[in-house]
XYZ file of C-alpha atoms in Angstrom:
515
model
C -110.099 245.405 4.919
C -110.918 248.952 3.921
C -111.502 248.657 -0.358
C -113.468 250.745 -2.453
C -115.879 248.253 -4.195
C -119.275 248.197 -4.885
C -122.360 246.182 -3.388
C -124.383 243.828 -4.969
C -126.923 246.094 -6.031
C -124.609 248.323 -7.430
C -124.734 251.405 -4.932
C -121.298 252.383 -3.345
C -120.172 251.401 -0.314
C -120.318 253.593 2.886
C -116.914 254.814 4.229
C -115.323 252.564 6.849
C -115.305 253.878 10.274
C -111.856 255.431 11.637
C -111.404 252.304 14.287
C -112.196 250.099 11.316
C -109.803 251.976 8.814
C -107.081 251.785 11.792
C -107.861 247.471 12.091
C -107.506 247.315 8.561
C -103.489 248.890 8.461
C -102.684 247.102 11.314
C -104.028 243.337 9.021
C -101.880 244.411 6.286
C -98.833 243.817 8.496
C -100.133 240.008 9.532
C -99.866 236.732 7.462
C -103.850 236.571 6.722
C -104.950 232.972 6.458
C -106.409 231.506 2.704
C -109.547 233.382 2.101
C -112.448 230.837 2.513
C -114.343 229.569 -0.461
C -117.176 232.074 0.076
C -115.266 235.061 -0.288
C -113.288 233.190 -3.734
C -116.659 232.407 -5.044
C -117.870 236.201 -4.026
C -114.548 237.811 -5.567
C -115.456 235.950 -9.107
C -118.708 236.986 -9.277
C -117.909 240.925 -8.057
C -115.937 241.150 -11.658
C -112.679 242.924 -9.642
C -110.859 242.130 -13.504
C -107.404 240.532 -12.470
C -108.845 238.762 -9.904
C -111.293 237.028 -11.803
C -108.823 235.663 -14.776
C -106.739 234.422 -12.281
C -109.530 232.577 -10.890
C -110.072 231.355 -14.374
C -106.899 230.406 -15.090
C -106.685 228.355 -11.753
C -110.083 226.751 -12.559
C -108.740 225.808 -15.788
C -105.398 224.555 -14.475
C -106.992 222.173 -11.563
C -109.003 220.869 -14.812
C -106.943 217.470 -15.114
C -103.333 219.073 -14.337
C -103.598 221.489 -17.631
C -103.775 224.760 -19.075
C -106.993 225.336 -21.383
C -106.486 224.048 -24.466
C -108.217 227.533 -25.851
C -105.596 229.569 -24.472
C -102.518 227.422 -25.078
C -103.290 224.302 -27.759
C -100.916 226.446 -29.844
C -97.711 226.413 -27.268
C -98.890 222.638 -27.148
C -98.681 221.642 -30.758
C -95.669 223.479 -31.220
C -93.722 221.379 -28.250
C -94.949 218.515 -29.764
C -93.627 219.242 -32.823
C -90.345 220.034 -31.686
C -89.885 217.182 -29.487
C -90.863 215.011 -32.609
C -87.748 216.536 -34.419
C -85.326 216.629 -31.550
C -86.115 212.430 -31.509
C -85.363 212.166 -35.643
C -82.522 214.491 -35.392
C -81.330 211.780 -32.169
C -81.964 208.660 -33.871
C -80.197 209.943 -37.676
C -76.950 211.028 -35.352
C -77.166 207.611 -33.161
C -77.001 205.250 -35.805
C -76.237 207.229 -39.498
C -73.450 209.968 -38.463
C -71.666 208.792 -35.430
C -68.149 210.048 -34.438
C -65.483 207.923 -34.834
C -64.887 206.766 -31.641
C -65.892 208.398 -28.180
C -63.129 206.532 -25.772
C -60.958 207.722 -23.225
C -58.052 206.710 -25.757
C -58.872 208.220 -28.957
C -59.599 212.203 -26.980
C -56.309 211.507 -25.445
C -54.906 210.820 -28.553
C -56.469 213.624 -30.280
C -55.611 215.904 -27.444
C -51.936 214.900 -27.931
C -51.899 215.168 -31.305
C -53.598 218.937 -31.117
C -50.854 219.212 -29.111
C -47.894 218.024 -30.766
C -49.186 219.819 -34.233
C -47.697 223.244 -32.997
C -44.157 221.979 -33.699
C -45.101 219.712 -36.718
C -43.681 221.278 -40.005
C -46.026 222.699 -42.299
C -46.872 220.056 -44.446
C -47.650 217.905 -41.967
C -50.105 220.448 -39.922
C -51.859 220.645 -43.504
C -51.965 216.996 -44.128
C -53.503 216.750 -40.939
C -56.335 219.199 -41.668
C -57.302 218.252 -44.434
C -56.616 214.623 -44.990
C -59.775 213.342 -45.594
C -60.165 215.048 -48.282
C -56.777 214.054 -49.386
C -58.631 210.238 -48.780
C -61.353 210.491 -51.157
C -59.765 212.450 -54.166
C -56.150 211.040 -54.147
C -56.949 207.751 -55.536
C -59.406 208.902 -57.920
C -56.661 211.195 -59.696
C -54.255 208.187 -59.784
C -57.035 206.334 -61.319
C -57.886 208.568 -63.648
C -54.080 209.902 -64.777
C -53.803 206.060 -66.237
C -57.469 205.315 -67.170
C -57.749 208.691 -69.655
C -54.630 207.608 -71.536
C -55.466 204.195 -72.090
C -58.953 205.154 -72.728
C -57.981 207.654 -75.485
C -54.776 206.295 -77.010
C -53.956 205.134 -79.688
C -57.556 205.191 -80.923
C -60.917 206.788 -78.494
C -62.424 203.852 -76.986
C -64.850 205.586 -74.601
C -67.567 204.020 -76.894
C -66.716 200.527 -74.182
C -68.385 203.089 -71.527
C -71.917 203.367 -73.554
C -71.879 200.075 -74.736
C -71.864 198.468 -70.749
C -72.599 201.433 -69.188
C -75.118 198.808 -66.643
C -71.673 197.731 -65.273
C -71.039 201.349 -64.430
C -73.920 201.791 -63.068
C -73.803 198.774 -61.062
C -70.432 199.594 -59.766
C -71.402 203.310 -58.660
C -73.235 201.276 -55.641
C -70.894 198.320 -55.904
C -67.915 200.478 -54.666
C -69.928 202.525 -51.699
C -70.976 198.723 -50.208
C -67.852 197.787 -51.014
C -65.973 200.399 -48.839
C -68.929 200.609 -46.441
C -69.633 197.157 -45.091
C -67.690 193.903 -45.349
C -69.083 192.891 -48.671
C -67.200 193.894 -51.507
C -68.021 194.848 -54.915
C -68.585 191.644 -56.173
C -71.329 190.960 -53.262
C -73.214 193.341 -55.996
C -71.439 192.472 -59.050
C -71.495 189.207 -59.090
C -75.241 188.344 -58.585
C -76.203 191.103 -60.807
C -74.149 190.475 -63.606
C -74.501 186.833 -63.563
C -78.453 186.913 -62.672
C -79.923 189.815 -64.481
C -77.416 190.115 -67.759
C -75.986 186.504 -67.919
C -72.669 187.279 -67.711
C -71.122 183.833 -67.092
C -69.839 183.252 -63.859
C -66.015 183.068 -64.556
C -65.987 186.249 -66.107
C -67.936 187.442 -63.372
C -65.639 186.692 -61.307
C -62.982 187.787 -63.112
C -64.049 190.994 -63.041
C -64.655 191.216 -59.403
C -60.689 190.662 -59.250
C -60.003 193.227 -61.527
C -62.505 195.700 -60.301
C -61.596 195.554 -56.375
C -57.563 195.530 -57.082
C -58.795 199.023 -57.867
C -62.221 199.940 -55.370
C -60.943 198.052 -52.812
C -57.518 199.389 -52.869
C -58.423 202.498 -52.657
C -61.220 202.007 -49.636
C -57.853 200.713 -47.931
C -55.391 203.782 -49.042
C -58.088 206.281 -47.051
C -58.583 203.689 -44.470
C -54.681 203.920 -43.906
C -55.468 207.998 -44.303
C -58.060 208.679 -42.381
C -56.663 206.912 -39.326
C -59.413 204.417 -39.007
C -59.098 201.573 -36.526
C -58.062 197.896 -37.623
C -56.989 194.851 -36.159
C -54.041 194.398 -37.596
C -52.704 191.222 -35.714
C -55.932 189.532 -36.807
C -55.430 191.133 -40.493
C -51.755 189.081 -40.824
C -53.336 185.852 -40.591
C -56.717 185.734 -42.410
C -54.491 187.688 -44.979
C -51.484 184.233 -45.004
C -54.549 182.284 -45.279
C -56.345 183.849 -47.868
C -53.065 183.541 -50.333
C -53.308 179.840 -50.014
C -57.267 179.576 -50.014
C -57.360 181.398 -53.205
C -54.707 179.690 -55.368
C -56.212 176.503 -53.958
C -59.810 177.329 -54.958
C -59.066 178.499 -58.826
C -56.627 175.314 -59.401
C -59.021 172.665 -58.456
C -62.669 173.991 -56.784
C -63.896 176.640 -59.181
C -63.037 174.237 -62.217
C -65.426 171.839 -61.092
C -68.543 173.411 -60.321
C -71.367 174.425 -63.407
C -72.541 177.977 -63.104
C -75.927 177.552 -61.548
C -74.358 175.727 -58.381
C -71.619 178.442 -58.479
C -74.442 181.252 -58.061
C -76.242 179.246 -55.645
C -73.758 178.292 -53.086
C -72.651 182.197 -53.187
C -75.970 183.365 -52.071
C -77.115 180.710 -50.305
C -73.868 181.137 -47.958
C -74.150 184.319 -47.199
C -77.743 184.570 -46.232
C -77.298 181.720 -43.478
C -74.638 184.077 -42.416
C -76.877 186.988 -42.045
C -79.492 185.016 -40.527
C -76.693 184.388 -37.757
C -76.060 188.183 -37.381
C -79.061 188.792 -37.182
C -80.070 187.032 -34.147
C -77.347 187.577 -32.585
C -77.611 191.365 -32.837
C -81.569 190.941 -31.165
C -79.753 192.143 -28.309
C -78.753 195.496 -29.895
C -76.508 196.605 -26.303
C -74.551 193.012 -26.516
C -70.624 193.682 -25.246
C -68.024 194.169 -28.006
C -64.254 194.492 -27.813
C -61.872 196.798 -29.928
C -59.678 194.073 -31.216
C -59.413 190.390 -30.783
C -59.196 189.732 -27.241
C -56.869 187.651 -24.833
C -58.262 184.770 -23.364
C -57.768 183.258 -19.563
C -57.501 180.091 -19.185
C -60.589 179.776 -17.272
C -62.664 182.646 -15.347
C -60.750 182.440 -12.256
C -57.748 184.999 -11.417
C -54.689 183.430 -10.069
C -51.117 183.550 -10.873
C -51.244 180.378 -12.576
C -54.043 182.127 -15.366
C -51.732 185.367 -16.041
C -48.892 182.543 -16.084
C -51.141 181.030 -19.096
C -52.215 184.077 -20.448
C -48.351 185.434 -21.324
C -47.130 181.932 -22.733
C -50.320 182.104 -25.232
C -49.909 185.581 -26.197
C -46.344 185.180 -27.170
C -46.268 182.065 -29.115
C -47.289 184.601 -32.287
C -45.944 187.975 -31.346
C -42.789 187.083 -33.910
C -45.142 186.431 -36.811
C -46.877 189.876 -36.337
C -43.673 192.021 -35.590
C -43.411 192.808 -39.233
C -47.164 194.274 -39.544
C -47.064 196.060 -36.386
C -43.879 197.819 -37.530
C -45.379 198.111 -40.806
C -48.305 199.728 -38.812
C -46.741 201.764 -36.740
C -44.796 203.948 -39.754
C -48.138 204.783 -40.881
C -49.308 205.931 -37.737
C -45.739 207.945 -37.539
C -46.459 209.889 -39.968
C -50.276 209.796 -39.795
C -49.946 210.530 -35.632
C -47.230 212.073 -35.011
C -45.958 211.731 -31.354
C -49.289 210.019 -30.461
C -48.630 206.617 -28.637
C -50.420 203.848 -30.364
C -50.578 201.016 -27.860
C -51.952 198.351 -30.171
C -51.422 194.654 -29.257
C -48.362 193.356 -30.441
C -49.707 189.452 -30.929
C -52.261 187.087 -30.849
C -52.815 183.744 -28.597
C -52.038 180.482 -30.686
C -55.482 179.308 -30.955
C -57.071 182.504 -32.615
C -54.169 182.992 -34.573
C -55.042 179.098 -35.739
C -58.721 180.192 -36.237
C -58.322 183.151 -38.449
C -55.656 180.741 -40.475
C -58.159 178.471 -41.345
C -60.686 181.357 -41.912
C -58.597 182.732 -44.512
C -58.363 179.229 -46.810
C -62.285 178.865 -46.111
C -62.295 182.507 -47.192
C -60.269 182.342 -50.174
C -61.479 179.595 -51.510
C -64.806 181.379 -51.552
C -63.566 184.455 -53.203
C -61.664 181.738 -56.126
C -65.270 180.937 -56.458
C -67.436 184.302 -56.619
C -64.994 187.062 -56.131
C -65.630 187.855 -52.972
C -65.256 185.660 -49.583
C -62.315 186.407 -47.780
C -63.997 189.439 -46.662
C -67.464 188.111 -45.267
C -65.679 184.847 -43.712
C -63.322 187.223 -41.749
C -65.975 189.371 -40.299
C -67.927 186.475 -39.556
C -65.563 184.959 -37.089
C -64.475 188.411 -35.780
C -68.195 189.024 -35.367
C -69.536 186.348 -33.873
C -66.762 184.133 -32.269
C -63.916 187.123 -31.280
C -67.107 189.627 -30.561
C -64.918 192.298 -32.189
C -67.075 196.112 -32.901
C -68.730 195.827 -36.664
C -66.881 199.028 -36.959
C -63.407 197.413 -36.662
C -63.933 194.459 -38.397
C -65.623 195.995 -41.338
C -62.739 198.212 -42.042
C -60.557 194.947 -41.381
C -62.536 193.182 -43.896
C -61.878 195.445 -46.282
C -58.533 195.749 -46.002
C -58.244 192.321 -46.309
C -60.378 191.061 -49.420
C -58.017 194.705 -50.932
C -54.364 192.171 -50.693
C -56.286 188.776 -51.969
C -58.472 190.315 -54.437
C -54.819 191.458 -56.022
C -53.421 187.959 -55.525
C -56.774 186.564 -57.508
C -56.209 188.789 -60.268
C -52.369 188.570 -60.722
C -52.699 184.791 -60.423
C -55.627 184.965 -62.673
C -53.276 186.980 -65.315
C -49.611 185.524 -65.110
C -50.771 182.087 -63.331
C -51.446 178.823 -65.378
C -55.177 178.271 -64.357
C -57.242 176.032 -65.415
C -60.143 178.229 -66.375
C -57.940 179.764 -69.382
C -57.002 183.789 -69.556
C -59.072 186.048 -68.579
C -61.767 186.791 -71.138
C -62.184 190.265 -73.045
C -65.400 190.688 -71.867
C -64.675 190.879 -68.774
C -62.036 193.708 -69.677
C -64.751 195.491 -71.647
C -66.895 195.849 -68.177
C -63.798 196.509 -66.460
C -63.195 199.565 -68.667
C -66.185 200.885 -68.473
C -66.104 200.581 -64.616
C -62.689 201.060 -63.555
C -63.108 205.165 -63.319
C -66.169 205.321 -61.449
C -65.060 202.998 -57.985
C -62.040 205.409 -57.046
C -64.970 207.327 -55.834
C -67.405 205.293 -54.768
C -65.477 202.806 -52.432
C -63.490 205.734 -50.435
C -66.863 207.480 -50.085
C -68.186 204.637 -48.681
C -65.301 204.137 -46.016
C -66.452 207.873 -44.756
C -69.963 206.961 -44.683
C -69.172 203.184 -43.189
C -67.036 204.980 -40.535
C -69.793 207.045 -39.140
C -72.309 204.056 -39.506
C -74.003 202.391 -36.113
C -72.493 198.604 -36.382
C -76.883 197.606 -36.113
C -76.617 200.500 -39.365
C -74.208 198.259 -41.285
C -75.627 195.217 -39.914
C -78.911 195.779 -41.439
C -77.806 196.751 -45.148
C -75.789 193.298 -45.047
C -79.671 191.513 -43.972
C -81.074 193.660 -46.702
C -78.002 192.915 -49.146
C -77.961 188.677 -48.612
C -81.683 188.683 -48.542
C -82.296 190.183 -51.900
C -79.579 187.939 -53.493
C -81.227 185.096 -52.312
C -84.640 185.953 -53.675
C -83.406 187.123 -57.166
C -81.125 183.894 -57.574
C -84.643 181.840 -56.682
C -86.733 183.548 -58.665
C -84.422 183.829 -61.761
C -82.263 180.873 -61.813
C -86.226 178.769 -61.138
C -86.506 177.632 -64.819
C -82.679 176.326 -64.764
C -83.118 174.706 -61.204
C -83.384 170.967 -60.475
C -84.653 169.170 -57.486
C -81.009 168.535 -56.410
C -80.267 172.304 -57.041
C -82.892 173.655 -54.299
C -81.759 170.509 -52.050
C -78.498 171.931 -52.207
C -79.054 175.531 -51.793
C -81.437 175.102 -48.654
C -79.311 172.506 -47.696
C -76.247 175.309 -47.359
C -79.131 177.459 -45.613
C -79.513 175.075 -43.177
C -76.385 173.748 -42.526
C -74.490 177.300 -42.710
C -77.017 178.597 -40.154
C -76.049 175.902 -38.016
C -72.292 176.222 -38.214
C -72.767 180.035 -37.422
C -75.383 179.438 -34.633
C -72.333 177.317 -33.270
C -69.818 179.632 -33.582
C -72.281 182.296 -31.879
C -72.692 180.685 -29.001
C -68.851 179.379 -29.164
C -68.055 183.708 -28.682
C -70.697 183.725 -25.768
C -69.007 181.502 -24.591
C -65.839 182.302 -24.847
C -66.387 185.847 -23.731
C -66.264 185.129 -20.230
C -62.604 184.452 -20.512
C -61.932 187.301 -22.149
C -58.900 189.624 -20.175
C -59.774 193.039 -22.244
C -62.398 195.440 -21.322
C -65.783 195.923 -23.812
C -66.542 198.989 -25.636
């Protein structure tokens, strides 16, 4: 090739012949092969500027697969960094701020409903927009029209408020667990009021009644608002048992206990139920189903298994007509023109199971307050292998109707224990303004939740009871007390560990599809 360059010595090059100069345009037509590594080595030391940083660069690159780190460690660090954030901003959205649901059914649905808003009147369109909202602050201004009156008249008696302001400051996170997970407010009341300020444990309980007819109720008003998913046929039955559980625990099992066993057998429950959970959600990607499922009777599919399968589903479809009608006039007005194909019944045998839950529940909640609500999503949980985010709404719902029956029974019924005590009033009127806001805020924040999220703050919740009721109940303790509280460890562990491995079980015959 003809190029002006200069020689190694520096002198200019002679002029190319004419036959040489006529070679050289002909070359620049051909496909010249790789230039040999003689000629690469001569180019980078003839200087020939371009050519030489490309070199460079190419030397650098074949250095392990990478670009210099002096020419690009800034491009590098500033990947790094952003891949680092695109991973937090991931795992915050995966398990703190999910949607509500991500199915096939629910886009429908909110396609249709998008849909069917155009001839909605107005009211409606503008319920729709803007109904959570609506959720969170309606209850709060109910609570508040009747709280400031009673509060204020005849004579000011906001001086309640300073006096036990810790039970308003114990309810501010009381009513966000309580709408969030499947504890209620008394999961935090309780323990706190009975372990760190002696409150005695009837009027601890006492005021978990009170206190949830309101939280509670209203975590269930914006669950019925926002349009968030619960079982409903399973809700009928815990709910039938729960009435009975409840009257039967504060006639004859709370009487008989003393306060330290009373505090013990609360936590002491409830952490052998975690424990469960908690190995049973090792395997974070385990199947879950919507609702409780139908069962086969056995794995195989034959005529004589969907023969099966319809006689159990309609031995309780009657019982449940009422709710699901009661259900679907919510959703009427809630969902306009949006179908909501939600099972109509349950199989005899769950139905039986969530019965008995309920009493089991109840009496727990005759006991502590609160019971009803962790039994329920125990079984849902671990035996039906219903989604945490179902049954925690469920829960709530749930422990909502029989914290109401505790307190009315407590009130008008002829218990026992005696009325309910002024104190307990006292911390109920310095609390009662404070949980219209906490427990709806926690049914937005619960709804977005991973179920591993809200599986974790119930190992965190039942773990810390446990330790505070050892460490300050210790001087008060006897050997037969800390026989009897690891005893309900152990034992409770093992009934759940059963009833785990009952739902693995039992999932095989299930005839619904997983989330």
């Amino acid at each position: 090739l003809a190029m002006s360059s200069q020689s190694h010595d520096g002198a200019p090059a002679a002029p190319a012949p004419a036959a040489t100069q006529e070679v050289s345009s002909i070359s620049l037509d051909m496909d010249l092969p790789p230039p040999s590594d003689q000629a690469e080595e001569e180019g980078v030391r003839g200087g020939g500027g371009d050519d030489a940083s490309l070199a460079a660069a190419a030397a650098d690159h074949n250095n392990n697969g990478m670009i210099s780190p002096s020419s690009s460690s800034p491009q590098l660090i500033k990947s790094s960094s952003s891949d680092i954030k695109s991973k937090v901003r991931k795992f915050l959205r995966h398990y703190f701020w999910q949607p509500h649901n991500k199915s096939n059914r629910i886009i429908r649905q909110k396609t249709l409903l998008k849909e069917a808003q155009q001839d909605m009147p107005i009211y409606q369109q503008k319920f729709l927009k803007y109904r959570n909202f609506i959720a969170l602050l309606l209850p709060a201004l109910i609570v508040h029209a009747v709280w400031w009156p009673v509060m204020l008249l005849p004579h000011n008696k906001l001086d309640i408020v300073q006096e036990y302001s810790f039970a308003t400051v114990t309810m501010v996170f009381g009513s966000i667990v309580a709408g969030m997970t499947s504890e209620g407010g008394a999961a935090i009341a309780f323990p706190v009021f009975t372990l760190a300020f002696s409150v005695p444990p009837t009027v601890a309980r006492d005021f978990s009644f009170m206190i949830q007819s309101v939280g509670m109720t209203a975590a269930s008003f914006s669950i019925f608002i926002m349009g968030v998913h619960i079982d409903w046929s399973a809700l009928v039955y815990a709910t039938l048992g729960g009435i009975v559980g409840i009257i039967l625990g504060l006639e004859y099992i709370a009487p008989a206990m003393d306060p330290v066993t009373k505090k013990l057998a609360f936590v002491s429950v409830w952490f052998a139920f975690a424990f469960s959970l908690f190995l049973l959600n090792r395997n974070h990607d385990r199947p879950t189903f919507r609702n409780v499922p139908t069962y086969k009777c056995n794995n195989n599919n034959n005529n004589e298994d969907k023969d099966c399968e319809t006689r159990t589903t309609t031995t309780t479809s009657t019982t449940t007509a009422a709710v699901t009608a009661i259900a679907t006039n919510v959703k009427k007005f809630l969902h306009t023109r949006v179908p909501s194909p939600e099972p109509s019944g349950l199989q005899l045998w769950p139905a039986i199971v969530l019965f008995l839950t309920g009493i089991f529940g109840g009496m727990n909640s005759a006991i502590s307050g609160s019971g009803l609500d962790i039994c329920s999503f125990a079984i849902l949980t671990l035996l039906f292998r219903v989604n945490e985010r179902t049954a925690t709404p469920t829960s709530v719902v749930l422990m909502a109707g029989n914290t109401l029956v505790g307190f009315l029974y407590r009130q008008f019924g002829s218990s026992p224990e005696g009325p309910i005590a002024s104190l307990a009033w006292n911390l109920f009127a310095a609390s009662a303004f404070v949980v219209p806001f906490g427990a709806p805020l926690g049914t937005v924040l619960g709804a977005r939740l991973h179920r591993i999220t809200i599986a974790c703050l119930l190992y965190a919740l039942d773990t810390i009871q446990l330790i505070s009721a050892w460490v300050l109940l210790e001087p008060k303790m006897t050997a037969a007390s800390w026989g009897m509280s690891v005893g309900i460890i152990l034992i409770g562990s093992l009934l759940f560990a059963l009833v785990t491995s009952a739902g693995t079980r039992l999932q095989r015959f299930s005839a619904m599809d997983v989330l």
